[in-house]
């Protein structure tokens, strides 16, 4: 009988592998990855003759949140990311900051020194745990860490669009399913601050039981976006790689 591995939580200097894991949930690939964002916002909020009033309410809320993000030229999100791997029964936590500038620039900086930079069709990743520097091409619409783009790719669950929240004034939790079939994550739950129309928590689950949770500690709109934030050069001594570090994973 295979012995079940003990649950562990890693933070700080041991958090480097999270730079890998975030792409499995945030950059379209395989496994934890999701499909490219090919649908427009109206697909998420399109009216359906058979939709219940509760589903219509959920769609309207999603559309409102998308509009709030997309009405800003830029925004910055401070977040805590927690990855759970079902097979290893292991949890891994790390903190990061996302900076987005429309239409196609994004930077993620993790507290272990890991970086993800998307500028147009260029993707660059530095993984400090392995001292590897990856470069590849990418469609900028594939970036899942942008809440608006994520919401475009999912639609409220018609059977259970809202998840009850006990004593959470002003917060609504929505259960979402991918618009396209056979896409991972297979289920996403977003918690929205309805007054500010902002996502404050996001949980993505795969069919294999893996789970990635983002807790947005702060969201600021129309922030400065210096070019230096979207530059990522080969660190001294790092090994240069080509392609995504998550391809085939």
Tab-separated table of C-alpha atoms in Angstrom:
chain	number	residue	atom	x	y	z
A	1	UNK	CA	0.000	0.000	0.000
A	2	UNK	CA	1.367	3.421	-0.881
A	3	UNK	CA	1.925	5.555	2.161
A	4	UNK	CA	0.091	8.899	2.028
A	5	UNK	CA	2.419	11.857	2.157
A	6	UNK	CA	2.135	14.235	5.041
A	7	UNK	CA	0.593	17.620	4.329
A	8	UNK	CA	3.136	20.429	4.417
A	9	UNK	CA	3.000	24.168	3.936
A	10	UNK	CA	5.919	25.969	2.347
A	11	UNK	CA	6.567	29.684	2.405
A	12	UNK	CA	9.453	32.130	2.116
A	13	UNK	CA	12.585	30.964	0.369
A	14	UNK	CA	11.089	27.514	-0.310
A	15	UNK	CA	8.202	29.035	-2.260
A	16	UNK	CA	9.968	29.101	-5.619
A	17	UNK	CA	8.011	26.225	-7.243
A	18	UNK	CA	4.866	28.335	-6.993
A	19	UNK	CA	6.135	30.261	-9.985
A	20	UNK	CA	5.662	27.026	-11.888
A	21	UNK	CA	2.295	26.251	-10.409
A	22	UNK	CA	0.746	29.659	-11.082
A	23	UNK	CA	1.104	29.038	-14.802
A	24	UNK	CA	-0.724	25.750	-14.540
A	25	UNK	CA	-3.677	27.797	-13.386
A	26	UNK	CA	-2.955	31.136	-15.010
A	27	UNK	CA	-1.318	30.564	-18.389
A	28	UNK	CA	-3.103	28.366	-20.914
A	29	UNK	CA	-1.255	25.051	-21.161
A	30	UNK	CA	-2.215	21.589	-19.843
A	31	UNK	CA	-2.979	20.020	-16.482
A	32	UNK	CA	-3.880	22.945	-14.266
A	33	UNK	CA	-3.861	25.284	-17.259
A	34	UNK	CA	-6.908	26.736	-19.006
A	35	UNK	CA	-7.764	27.291	-22.634
A	36	UNK	CA	-6.992	30.571	-24.361
A	37	UNK	CA	-9.430	33.417	-23.930
A	38	UNK	CA	-11.238	33.309	-27.261
A	39	UNK	CA	-14.705	34.425	-26.186
A	40	UNK	CA	-15.905	38.005	-25.864
A	41	UNK	CA	-17.600	39.389	-22.756
A	42	UNK	CA	-21.059	39.106	-24.268
A	43	UNK	CA	-20.654	35.338	-24.326
A	44	UNK	CA	-20.577	35.349	-20.529
A	45	UNK	CA	-23.674	37.465	-20.180
A	46	UNK	CA	-25.715	36.389	-23.203
A	47	UNK	CA	-29.346	35.954	-22.370
A	48	UNK	CA	-30.838	32.459	-22.506
A	49	UNK	CA	-34.514	31.712	-22.823
A	50	UNK	CA	-34.195	28.844	-20.357
A	51	UNK	CA	-32.056	30.680	-17.798
A	52	UNK	CA	-33.534	31.109	-14.327
A	53	UNK	CA	-33.777	34.548	-12.704
A	54	UNK	CA	-30.906	33.551	-10.391
A	55	UNK	CA	-28.666	32.681	-13.355
A	56	UNK	CA	-29.572	35.963	-15.054
A	57	UNK	CA	-28.654	37.789	-11.841
A	58	UNK	CA	-25.291	36.009	-11.741
A	59	UNK	CA	-24.598	36.877	-15.385
A	60	UNK	CA	-25.417	40.525	-14.758
A	61	UNK	CA	-23.031	40.601	-11.797
A	62	UNK	CA	-20.242	39.045	-13.883
A	63	UNK	CA	-20.791	41.620	-16.639
A	64	UNK	CA	-20.660	44.440	-14.100
A	65	UNK	CA	-17.361	43.197	-12.654
A	66	UNK	CA	-15.819	42.794	-16.107
A	67	UNK	CA	-16.832	46.351	-16.955
A	68	UNK	CA	-15.244	47.688	-13.752
A	69	UNK	CA	-11.865	46.151	-14.515
A	70	UNK	CA	-11.903	47.003	-18.200
A	71	UNK	CA	-12.854	50.625	-17.596
A	72	UNK	CA	-9.392	51.120	-16.039
A	73	UNK	CA	-6.213	51.663	-18.021
A	74	UNK	CA	-4.250	49.713	-15.445
A	75	UNK	CA	-4.552	48.062	-12.072
A	76	UNK	CA	-2.438	46.498	-9.368
A	77	UNK	CA	-3.476	43.513	-7.253
A	78	UNK	CA	-1.751	42.303	-4.099
A	79	UNK	CA	-2.595	38.652	-3.596
A	80	UNK	CA	-1.838	35.525	-1.626
A	81	UNK	CA	-1.705	32.331	-3.667
A	82	UNK	CA	-2.186	28.895	-2.167
A	83	UNK	CA	-1.690	25.738	-4.225
A	84	UNK	CA	-2.981	22.339	-3.137
A	85	UNK	CA	-1.784	19.186	-4.924
A	86	UNK	CA	-4.176	16.313	-4.292
A	87	UNK	CA	-1.763	13.517	-5.179
A	88	UNK	CA	0.871	14.678	-2.692
A	89	UNK	CA	-1.651	16.112	-0.221
A	90	UNK	CA	0.605	19.168	-0.085
A	91	UNK	CA	-0.195	22.853	0.289
A	92	UNK	CA	2.131	25.604	-0.837
A	93	UNK	CA	1.623	29.351	-0.146
A	94	UNK	CA	3.254	32.446	-1.610
A	95	UNK	CA	2.486	36.153	-1.922
A	96	UNK	CA	2.686	38.256	-5.041
A	97	UNK	CA	1.809	41.493	-6.790
A	98	UNK	CA	0.210	41.709	-10.228
A	99	UNK	CA	0.498	44.833	-12.368
A	100	UNK	CA	-1.540	45.041	-15.561
A	101	UNK	CA	-1.533	47.670	-18.274
A	102	UNK	CA	-3.923	47.429	-21.170
A	103	UNK	CA	-3.929	46.122	-23.749
A	104	UNK	CA	-1.234	43.475	-23.394
A	105	UNK	CA	1.299	44.037	-20.616
A	106	UNK	CA	1.335	42.119	-17.344
A	107	UNK	CA	3.895	41.630	-14.595
A	108	UNK	CA	3.744	39.309	-11.590
A	109	UNK	CA	6.352	39.521	-8.838
A	110	UNK	CA	6.502	36.868	-6.108
A	111	UNK	CA	8.025	37.320	-2.689
A	112	UNK	CA	10.641	34.642	-3.409
A	113	UNK	CA	12.008	36.627	-6.346
A	114	UNK	CA	10.080	34.742	-9.006
A	115	UNK	CA	8.812	36.778	-11.956
A	116	UNK	CA	6.330	36.407	-14.792
A	117	UNK	CA	6.304	39.096	-17.487
A	118	UNK	CA	4.054	39.308	-20.529
A	119	UNK	CA	4.649	42.143	-22.998
A	120	UNK	CA	2.683	41.753	-26.197
A	121	UNK	CA	3.399	38.254	-27.497
A	122	UNK	CA	6.519	37.797	-25.364
A	123	UNK	CA	6.530	35.656	-22.227
A	124	UNK	CA	9.455	35.628	-19.788
A	125	UNK	CA	9.650	33.656	-16.547
A	126	UNK	CA	12.313	33.459	-13.874
A	127	UNK	CA	12.148	30.522	-11.438
A	128	UNK	CA	14.578	31.182	-8.553
A	129	UNK	CA	14.264	27.680	-7.091
A	130	UNK	CA	15.923	26.212	-10.182
A	131	UNK	CA	17.711	29.396	-11.317
A	132	UNK	CA	16.125	29.004	-14.751
A	133	UNK	CA	15.015	31.765	-17.114
A	134	UNK	CA	12.361	30.851	-19.686
A	135	UNK	CA	11.354	32.750	-22.816
A	136	UNK	CA	8.600	31.928	-25.285
A	137	UNK	CA	5.874	33.432	-27.405
A	138	UNK	CA	2.337	33.703	-26.131
A	139	UNK	CA	-0.974	35.208	-27.108
A	140	UNK	CA	-1.473	37.984	-24.542
A	141	UNK	CA	-5.139	36.975	-24.310
A	142	UNK	CA	-4.006	33.700	-22.695
A	143	UNK	CA	-3.204	35.414	-19.401
A	144	UNK	CA	-5.490	34.033	-16.701
A	145	UNK	CA	-4.360	36.201	-13.817
A	146	UNK	CA	-6.376	39.096	-15.209
A	147	UNK	CA	-9.777	38.722	-13.464
A	148	UNK	CA	-11.669	40.268	-16.373
A	149	UNK	CA	-10.180	37.827	-18.892
A	150	UNK	CA	-10.851	34.920	-16.565
A	151	UNK	CA	-14.494	35.894	-16.164
A	152	UNK	CA	-14.860	36.111	-19.940
A	153	UNK	CA	-13.929	32.453	-20.255
A	154	UNK	CA	-16.420	31.147	-17.671
A	155	UNK	CA	-20.168	31.316	-17.151
A	156	UNK	CA	-22.376	30.853	-14.063
A	157	UNK	CA	-23.285	27.280	-13.200
A	158	UNK	CA	-26.909	26.905	-14.281
A	159	UNK	CA	-27.709	24.496	-11.455
A	160	UNK	CA	-26.041	26.416	-8.616
A	161	UNK	CA	-24.931	29.907	-9.738
A	162	UNK	CA	-24.523	31.299	-6.212
A	163	UNK	CA	-22.786	29.742	-3.210
A	164	UNK	CA	-24.237	30.774	0.178
A	165	UNK	CA	-21.975	32.913	2.366
A	166	UNK	CA	-22.757	33.076	6.069
A	167	UNK	CA	-22.757	36.590	7.481
A	168	UNK	CA	-20.810	38.080	4.584
A	169	UNK	CA	-22.420	41.455	4.001
A	170	UNK	CA	-21.845	42.799	0.496
A	171	UNK	CA	-20.097	39.642	-0.735
A	172	UNK	CA	-21.476	37.185	-3.292
A	173	UNK	CA	-19.862	33.891	-4.236
A	174	UNK	CA	-20.464	32.585	-7.753
A	175	UNK	CA	-19.888	29.084	-9.104
A	176	UNK	CA	-18.563	29.195	-12.668
A	177	UNK	CA	-18.041	26.618	-15.395
A	178	UNK	CA	-15.833	26.958	-18.496
A	179	UNK	CA	-17.576	28.034	-21.675
A	180	UNK	CA	-15.670	25.407	-23.645
A	181	UNK	CA	-15.785	21.662	-23.002
A	182	UNK	CA	-12.865	19.662	-21.581
A	183	UNK	CA	-11.132	22.715	-20.139
A	184	UNK	CA	-9.188	22.974	-16.889
A	185	UNK	CA	-9.863	24.214	-14.303
A	186	UNK	CA	-13.240	22.527	-14.505
A	187	UNK	CA	-14.739	24.680	-11.753
A	188	UNK	CA	-14.035	28.202	-10.549
A	189	UNK	CA	-15.608	29.955	-7.598
A	190	UNK	CA	-15.230	33.720	-7.330
A	191	UNK	CA	-16.191	35.865	-4.364
A	192	UNK	CA	-17.145	39.388	-5.368
A	193	UNK	CA	-17.385	42.556	-3.323
A	194	UNK	CA	-20.579	43.831	-4.907
A	195	UNK	CA	-20.157	47.427	-3.732
A	196	UNK	CA	-16.721	47.762	-5.350
A	197	UNK	CA	-17.394	45.239	-8.144
A	198	UNK	CA	-14.082	43.532	-7.516
A	199	UNK	CA	-12.995	39.907	-7.104
A	200	UNK	CA	-11.657	39.335	-3.595
A	201	UNK	CA	-11.199	35.560	-3.728
A	202	UNK	CA	-10.857	33.016	-6.494
A	203	UNK	CA	-10.701	29.232	-6.177
A	204	UNK	CA	-9.883	27.106	-9.244
A	205	UNK	CA	-10.373	23.327	-9.072
A	206	UNK	CA	-9.366	20.661	-11.569
A	207	UNK	CA	-10.944	17.305	-12.239
A	208	UNK	CA	-7.950	15.630	-10.529
A	209	UNK	CA	-8.635	17.415	-7.228
A	210	UNK	CA	-5.869	20.021	-7.433
A	211	UNK	CA	-6.835	23.463	-6.191
A	212	UNK	CA	-5.379	26.968	-6.483
A	213	UNK	CA	-6.746	29.759	-4.296
A	214	UNK	CA	-6.084	33.475	-4.773
A	215	UNK	CA	-6.965	35.963	-2.061
A	216	UNK	CA	-6.843	39.515	-3.354
A	217	UNK	CA	-5.678	41.624	-0.421
A	218	UNK	CA	-5.818	44.942	-2.279
A	219	UNK	CA	-6.848	46.186	-5.721
A	220	UNK	CA	-5.884	49.642	-7.012
A	221	UNK	CA	-6.988	51.087	-10.339
A	222	UNK	CA	-5.263	53.432	-12.796
A	223	UNK	CA	-1.885	53.058	-11.114
A	224	UNK	CA	1.476	54.093	-12.640
A	225	UNK	CA	2.975	51.499	-15.005
A	226	UNK	CA	6.692	52.238	-15.484
A	227	UNK	CA	8.340	50.358	-18.336
A	228	UNK	CA	10.805	48.846	-15.883
A	229	UNK	CA	8.004	46.740	-14.380
A	230	UNK	CA	7.594	44.936	-17.699
A	231	UNK	CA	11.273	44.237	-18.266
A	232	UNK	CA	12.847	40.946	-17.256
A	233	UNK	CA	16.429	40.213	-18.246
A	234	UNK	CA	18.469	37.076	-17.790
A	235	UNK	CA	19.743	37.099	-14.184
A	236	UNK	CA	23.452	36.549	-13.674
A	237	UNK	CA	24.224	32.835	-13.544
A	238	UNK	CA	20.709	31.751	-14.542
A	239	UNK	CA	20.223	29.039	-17.145
A	240	UNK	CA	18.444	30.256	-20.275
A	241	UNK	CA	15.620	28.005	-21.474
A	242	UNK	CA	13.157	28.237	-24.347
A	243	UNK	CA	9.472	27.480	-24.196
A	244	UNK	CA	7.170	27.428	-21.204
A	245	UNK	CA	8.445	25.700	-18.049
A	246	UNK	CA	5.049	24.017	-17.806
A	247	UNK	CA	4.669	22.534	-21.263
A	248	UNK	CA	3.806	18.880	-21.010
A	249	UNK	CA	3.300	19.029	-17.253
